[in-house]
Coordinates of C-alpha atoms (C1' of nucleotides) in Angstrom, one line a residue:
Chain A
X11 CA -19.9 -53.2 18.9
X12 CA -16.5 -52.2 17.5
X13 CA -17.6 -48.5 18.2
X14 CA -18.1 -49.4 21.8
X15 CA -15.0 -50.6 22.0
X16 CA -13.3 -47.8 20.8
X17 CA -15.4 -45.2 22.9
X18 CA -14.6 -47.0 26.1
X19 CA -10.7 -48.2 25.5
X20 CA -9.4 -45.8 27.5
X21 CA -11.9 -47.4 30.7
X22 CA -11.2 -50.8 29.1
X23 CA -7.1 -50.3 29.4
X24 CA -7.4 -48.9 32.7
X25 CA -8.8 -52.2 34.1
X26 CA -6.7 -54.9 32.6
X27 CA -3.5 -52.4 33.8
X28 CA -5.4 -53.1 37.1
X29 CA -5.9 -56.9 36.9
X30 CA -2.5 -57.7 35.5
X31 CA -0.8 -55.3 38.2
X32 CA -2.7 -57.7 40.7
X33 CA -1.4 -60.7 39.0
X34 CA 2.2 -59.2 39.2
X35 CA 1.8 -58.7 43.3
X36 CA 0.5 -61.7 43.4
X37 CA 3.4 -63.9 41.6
X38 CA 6.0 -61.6 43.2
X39 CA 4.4 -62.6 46.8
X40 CA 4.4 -66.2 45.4
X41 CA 8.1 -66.3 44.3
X42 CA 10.0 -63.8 46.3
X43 CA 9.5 -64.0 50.4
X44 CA 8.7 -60.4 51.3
X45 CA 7.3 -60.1 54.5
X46 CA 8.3 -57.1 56.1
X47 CA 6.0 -54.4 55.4
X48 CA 4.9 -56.3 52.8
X49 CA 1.7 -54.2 52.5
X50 CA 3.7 -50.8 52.4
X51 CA 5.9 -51.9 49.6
X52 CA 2.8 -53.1 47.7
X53 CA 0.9 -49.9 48.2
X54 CA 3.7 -48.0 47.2
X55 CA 4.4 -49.9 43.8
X56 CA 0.6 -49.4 43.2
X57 CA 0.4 -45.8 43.7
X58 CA 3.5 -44.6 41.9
X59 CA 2.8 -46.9 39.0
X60 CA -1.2 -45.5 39.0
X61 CA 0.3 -42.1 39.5
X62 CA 2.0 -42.8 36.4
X63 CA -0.8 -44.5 34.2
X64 CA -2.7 -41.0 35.5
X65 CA -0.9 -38.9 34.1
X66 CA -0.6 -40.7 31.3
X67 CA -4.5 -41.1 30.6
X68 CA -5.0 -37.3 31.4
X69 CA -1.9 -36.1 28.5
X70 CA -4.0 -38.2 26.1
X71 CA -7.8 -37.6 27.2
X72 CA -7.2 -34.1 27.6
X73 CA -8.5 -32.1 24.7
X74 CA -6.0 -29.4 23.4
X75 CA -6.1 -25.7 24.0
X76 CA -7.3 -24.6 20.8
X77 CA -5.5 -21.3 19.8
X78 CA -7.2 -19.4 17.0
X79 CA -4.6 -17.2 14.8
X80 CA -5.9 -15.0 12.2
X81 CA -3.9 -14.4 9.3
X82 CA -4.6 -11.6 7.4
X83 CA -4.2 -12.3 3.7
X84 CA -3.8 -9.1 1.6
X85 CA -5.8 -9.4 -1.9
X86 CA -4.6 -6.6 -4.2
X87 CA -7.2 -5.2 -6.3
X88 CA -5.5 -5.1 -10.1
X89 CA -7.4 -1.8 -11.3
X90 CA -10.6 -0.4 -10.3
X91 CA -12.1 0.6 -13.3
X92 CA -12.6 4.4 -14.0
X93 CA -15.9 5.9 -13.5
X94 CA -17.0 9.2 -15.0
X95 CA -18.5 11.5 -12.1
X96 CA -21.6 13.2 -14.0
X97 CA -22.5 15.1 -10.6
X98 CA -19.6 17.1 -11.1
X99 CA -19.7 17.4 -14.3
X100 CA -22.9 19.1 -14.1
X101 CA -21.6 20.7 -11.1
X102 CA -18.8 22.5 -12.8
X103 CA -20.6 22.8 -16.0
X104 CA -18.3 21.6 -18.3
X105 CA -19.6 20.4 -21.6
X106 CA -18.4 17.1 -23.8
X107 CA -16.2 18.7 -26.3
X108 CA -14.8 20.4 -23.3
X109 CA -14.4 17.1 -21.1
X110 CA -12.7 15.7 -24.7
X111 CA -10.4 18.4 -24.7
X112 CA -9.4 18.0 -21.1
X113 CA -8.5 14.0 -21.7
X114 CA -6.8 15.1 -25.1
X115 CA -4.7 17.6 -22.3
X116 CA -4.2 14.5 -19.9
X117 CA -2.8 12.0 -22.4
X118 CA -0.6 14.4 -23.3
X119 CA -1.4 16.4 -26.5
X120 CA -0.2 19.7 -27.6
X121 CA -2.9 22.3 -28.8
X122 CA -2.2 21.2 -32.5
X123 CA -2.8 17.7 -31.9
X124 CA -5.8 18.4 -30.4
X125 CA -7.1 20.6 -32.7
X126 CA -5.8 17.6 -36.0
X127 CA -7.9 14.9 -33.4
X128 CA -10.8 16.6 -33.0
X129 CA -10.6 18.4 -36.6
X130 CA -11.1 22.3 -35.6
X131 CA -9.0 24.8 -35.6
X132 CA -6.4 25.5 -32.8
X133 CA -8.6 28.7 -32.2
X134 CA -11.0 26.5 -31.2
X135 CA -9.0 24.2 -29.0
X136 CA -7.4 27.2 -27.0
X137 CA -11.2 28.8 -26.2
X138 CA -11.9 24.9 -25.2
X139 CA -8.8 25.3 -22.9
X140 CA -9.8 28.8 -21.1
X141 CA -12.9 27.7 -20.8
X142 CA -11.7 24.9 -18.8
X143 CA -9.1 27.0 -16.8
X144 CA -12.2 28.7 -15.7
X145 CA -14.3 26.3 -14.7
X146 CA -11.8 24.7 -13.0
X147 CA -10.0 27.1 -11.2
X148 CA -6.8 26.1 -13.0
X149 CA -4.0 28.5 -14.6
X150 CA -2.4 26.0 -16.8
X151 CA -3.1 22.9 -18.1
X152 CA -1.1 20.5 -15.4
X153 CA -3.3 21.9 -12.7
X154 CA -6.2 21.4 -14.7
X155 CA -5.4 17.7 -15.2
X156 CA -5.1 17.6 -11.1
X157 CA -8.0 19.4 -10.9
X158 CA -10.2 17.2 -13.5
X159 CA -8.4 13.9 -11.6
X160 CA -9.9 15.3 -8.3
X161 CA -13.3 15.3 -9.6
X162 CA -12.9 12.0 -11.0
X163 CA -13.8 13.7 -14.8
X164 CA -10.7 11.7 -15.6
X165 CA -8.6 8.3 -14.9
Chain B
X19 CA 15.1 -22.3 51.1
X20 CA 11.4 -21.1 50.5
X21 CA 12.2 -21.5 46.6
X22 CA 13.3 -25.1 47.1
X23 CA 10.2 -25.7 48.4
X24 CA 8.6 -24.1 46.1
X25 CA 10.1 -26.2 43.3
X26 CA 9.3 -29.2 44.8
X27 CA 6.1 -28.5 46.4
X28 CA 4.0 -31.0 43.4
X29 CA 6.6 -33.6 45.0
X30 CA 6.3 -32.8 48.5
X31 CA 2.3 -32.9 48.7
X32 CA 2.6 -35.9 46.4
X33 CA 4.6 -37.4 49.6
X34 CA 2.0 -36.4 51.9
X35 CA -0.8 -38.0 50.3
X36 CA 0.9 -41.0 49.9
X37 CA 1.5 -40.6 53.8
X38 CA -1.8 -40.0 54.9
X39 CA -3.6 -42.6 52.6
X40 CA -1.6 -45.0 54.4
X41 CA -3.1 -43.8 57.7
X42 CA -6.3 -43.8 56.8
X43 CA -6.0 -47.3 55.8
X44 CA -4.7 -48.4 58.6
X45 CA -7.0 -46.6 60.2
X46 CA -10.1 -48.1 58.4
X47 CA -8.1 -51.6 59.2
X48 CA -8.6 -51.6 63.3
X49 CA -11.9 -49.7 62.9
X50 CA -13.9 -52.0 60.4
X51 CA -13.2 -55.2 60.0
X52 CA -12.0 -56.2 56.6
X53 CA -10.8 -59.4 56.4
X54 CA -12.0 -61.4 53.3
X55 CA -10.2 -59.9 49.3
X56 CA -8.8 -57.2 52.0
X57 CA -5.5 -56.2 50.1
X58 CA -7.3 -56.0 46.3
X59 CA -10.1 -53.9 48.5
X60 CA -6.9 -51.9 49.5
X61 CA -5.4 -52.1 46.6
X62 CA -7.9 -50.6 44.2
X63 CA -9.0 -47.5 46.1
X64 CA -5.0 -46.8 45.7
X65 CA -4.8 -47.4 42.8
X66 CA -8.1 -45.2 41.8
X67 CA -6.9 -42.1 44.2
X68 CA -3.6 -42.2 42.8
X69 CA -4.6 -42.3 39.5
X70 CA -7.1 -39.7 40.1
X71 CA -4.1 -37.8 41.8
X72 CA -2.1 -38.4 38.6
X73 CA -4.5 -37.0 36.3
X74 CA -4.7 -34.0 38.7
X75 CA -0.9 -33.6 38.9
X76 CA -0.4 -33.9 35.2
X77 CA -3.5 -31.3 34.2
X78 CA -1.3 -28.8 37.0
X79 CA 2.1 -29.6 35.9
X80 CA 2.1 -30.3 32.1
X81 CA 2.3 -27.4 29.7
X82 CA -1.3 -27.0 27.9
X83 CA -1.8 -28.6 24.3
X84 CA -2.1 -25.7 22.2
X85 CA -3.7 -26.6 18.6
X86 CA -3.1 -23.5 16.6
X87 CA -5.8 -22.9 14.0
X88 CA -5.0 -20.8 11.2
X89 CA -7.8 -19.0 9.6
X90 CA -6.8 -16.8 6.9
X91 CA -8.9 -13.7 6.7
X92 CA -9.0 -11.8 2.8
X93 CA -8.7 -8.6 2.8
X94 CA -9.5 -6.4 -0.3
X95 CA -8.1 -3.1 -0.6
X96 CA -10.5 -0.5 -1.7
X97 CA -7.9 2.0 -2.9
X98 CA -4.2 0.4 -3.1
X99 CA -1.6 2.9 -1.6
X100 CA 1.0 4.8 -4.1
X101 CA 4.3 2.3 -3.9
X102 CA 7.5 3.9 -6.2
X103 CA 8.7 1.2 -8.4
X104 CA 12.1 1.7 -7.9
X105 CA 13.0 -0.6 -10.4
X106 CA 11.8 1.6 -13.5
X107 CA 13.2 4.5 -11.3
X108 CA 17.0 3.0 -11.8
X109 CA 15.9 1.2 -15.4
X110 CA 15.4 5.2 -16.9
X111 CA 18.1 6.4 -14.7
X112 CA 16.0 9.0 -12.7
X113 CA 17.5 10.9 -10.0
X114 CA 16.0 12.0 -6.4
X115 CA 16.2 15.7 -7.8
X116 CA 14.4 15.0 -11.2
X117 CA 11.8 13.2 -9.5
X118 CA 11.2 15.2 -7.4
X119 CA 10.7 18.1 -9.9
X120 CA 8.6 15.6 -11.7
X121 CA 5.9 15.5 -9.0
X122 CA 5.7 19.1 -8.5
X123 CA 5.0 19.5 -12.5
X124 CA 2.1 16.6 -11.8
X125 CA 1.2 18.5 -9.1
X126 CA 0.4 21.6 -11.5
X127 CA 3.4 23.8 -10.7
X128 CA 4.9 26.0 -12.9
X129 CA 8.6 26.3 -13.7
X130 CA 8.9 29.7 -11.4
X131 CA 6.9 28.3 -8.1
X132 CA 9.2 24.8 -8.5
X133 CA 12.7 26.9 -8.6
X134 CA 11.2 28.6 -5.5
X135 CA 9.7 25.3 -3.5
X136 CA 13.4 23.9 -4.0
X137 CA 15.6 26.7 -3.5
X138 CA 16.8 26.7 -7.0
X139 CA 17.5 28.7 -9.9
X140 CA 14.8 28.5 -12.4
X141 CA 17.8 27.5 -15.0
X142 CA 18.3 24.7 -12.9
X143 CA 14.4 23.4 -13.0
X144 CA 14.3 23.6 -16.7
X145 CA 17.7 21.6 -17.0
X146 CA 16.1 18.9 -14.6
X147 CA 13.3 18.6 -16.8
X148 CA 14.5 18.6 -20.1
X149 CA 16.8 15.6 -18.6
X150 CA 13.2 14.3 -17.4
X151 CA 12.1 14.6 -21.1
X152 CA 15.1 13.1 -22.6
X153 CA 14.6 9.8 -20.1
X154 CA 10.9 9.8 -20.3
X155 CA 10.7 10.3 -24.2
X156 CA 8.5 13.2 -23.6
X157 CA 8.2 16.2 -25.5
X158 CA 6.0 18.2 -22.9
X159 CA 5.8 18.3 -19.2
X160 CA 1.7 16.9 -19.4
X161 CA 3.3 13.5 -21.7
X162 CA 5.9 13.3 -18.9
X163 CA 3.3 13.3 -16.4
X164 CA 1.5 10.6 -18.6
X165 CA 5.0 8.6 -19.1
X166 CA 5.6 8.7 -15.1
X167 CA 2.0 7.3 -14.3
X168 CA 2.7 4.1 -16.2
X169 CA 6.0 3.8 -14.9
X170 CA 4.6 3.9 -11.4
X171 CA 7.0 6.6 -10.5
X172 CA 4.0 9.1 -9.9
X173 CA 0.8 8.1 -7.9
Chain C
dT14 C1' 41.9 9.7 -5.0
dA15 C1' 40.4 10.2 -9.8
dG16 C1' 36.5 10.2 -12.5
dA17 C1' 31.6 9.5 -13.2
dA18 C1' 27.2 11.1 -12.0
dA19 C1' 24.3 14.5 -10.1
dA20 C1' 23.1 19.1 -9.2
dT21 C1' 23.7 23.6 -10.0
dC22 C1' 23.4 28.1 -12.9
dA23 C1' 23.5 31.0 -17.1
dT24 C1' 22.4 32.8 -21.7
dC25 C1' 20.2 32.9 -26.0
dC26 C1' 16.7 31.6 -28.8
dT27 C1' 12.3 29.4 -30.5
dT28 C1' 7.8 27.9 -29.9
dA29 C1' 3.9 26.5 -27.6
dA30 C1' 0.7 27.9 -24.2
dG31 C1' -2.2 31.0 -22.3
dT32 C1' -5.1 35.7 -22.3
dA33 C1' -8.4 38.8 -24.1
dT34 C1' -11.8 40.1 -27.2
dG35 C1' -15.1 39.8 -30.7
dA36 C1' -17.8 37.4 -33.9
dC37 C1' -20.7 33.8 -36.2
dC38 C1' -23.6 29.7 -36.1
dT39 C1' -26.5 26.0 -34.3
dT40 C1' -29.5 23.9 -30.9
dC41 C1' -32.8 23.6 -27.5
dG42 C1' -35.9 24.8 -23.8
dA43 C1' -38.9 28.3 -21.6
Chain D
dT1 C1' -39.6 32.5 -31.0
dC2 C1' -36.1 34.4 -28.4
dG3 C1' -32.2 34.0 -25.8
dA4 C1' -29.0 31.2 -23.3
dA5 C1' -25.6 27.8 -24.0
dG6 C1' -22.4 25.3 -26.7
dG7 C1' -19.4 25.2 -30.4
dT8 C1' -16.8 27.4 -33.8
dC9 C1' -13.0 30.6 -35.6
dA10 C1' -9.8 34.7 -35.8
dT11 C1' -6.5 38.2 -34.4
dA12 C1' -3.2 40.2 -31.4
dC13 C1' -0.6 39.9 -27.6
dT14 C1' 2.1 38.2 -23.4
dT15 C1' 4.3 34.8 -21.0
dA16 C1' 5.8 30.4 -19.8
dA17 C1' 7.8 26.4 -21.7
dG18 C1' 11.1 24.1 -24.1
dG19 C1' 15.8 23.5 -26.6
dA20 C1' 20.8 23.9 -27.1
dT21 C1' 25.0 24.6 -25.2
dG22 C1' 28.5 25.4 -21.8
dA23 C1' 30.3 25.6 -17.3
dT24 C1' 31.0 25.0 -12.2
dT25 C1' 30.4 22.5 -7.9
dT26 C1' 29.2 18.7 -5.1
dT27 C1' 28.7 13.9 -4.2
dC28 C1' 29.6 9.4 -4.5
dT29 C1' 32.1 5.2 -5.9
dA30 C1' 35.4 2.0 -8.1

DNA sequence: TAGAAAATCATCCTTAAGTATGACCTTCGA
DNA sequence: TCGAAGGTCATACTTAAGGATGATTTTCTA
């Protein structure tokens, strides 16, 4: 019952604005003495004051123009976490002392270091080292840490 | 002129309507005979018309009800482009020129091909990176390169 | 406009890096 | 079981990298 109320308030309003405006001609014929294109003036009143209530229904029946906006929202990815490519590992050929050299390069050791890390001689380390430069196409050790990066055989 | 009546050309038809309704009335007056609740007969097709017309005029003239909806769209970034922190560039005092020199040594360049891709003396590349060193707390050119990653001064 | 910072160049020296070659040993698959 | 591949080591050499110092010029900025 309430509901149906509600739905049809709009229809409901209309038609007491109706009655009541009636009433109003009505007492205003009553108490003032207007005789003279009485009907005109009535008409008038009505239609300017419905013109009004018209407008007014149709700004709140209406339904709004609904305008979509996207907002992109950027989500930055913190790391990606590093993942050894064994394709071109096999590819290139390069073994695992070899790829342990090459990080032991890229975090920055000198030969000596290397060589204390990985406990072998630095002989050892520098044949580790131009093996790499071979494989790799790479004449000194800063390409070959570009190079390795490429080929994603380090972080 | 013609603009004038273009401005007020809602009005102007609004006039006319409200002239012609008032013929037709009239004219349904002599031609069928209406005599009993006459003026409420009257009465309520004006005041249906108009507010019909009211609802018309208003959907022409008012501006449309625009409900924005915002939908916020994620977006994750698959690789995150290279941005220079600039803060840790001014924090270890690093100028344009040593920077510079810094990405050609990442980029596997030796002293010689640097002096030669800036125009320089090759006296002047080893002075920019021993300053490099000295700021980065590097002893060699592959822990500078190491240092510079971190710092996000490198990509 | 003076002075700091940046950029430039040079020279001398040391050391690490890189090159070339040869050799020995182990492991593993054809 | 033989040989290729991987790992080890050494020696000798060349070259590039790095260190220390001093100096000049340019470019900003307080």
């Amino acid at each position: 019952m309430l509901r149906a109320i509600k739905k049809y308030k709009e229809s409901i309003s209309y038609g007491i604005s109706l009655a009541m405006l009636f009433f109003l001609l009505r007492w205003l014929e009553i108490r003032l003495l207007i005789f003279e294109h009485q009907f005109e003036i009535y008409a008038s009143i009505i239609a300017v004051l419905f013109t009004i209530l018209g407008i007014w229904i149709a700004n709140k029946i209406t339904s709004p123009k609904v305008k979509t906006i996207i907002v992109e929202k950027e989500i930055h990815r913190i790391q990606h976490e590093f993942v050894l490519n064994e394709n071109n590992l096999n590819l290139y050929k390069i073994s695992k002392r070899e790829l342990e050299v090459l990080s032991l390069i890229a975090a920055g050791k000198s030969n000596q270091e290397i060589a204390t890390e990985l406990y072998v001689s630095i002989s050892t380390v520098k044949t580790h080292i131009a093996n790499l430069f071979e494989k790799l196409n790479a004449k000194r050790r800063t390409q070959a840490i570009e190079a390795a990066k490429k080929l994603q055989l380090l972080p």
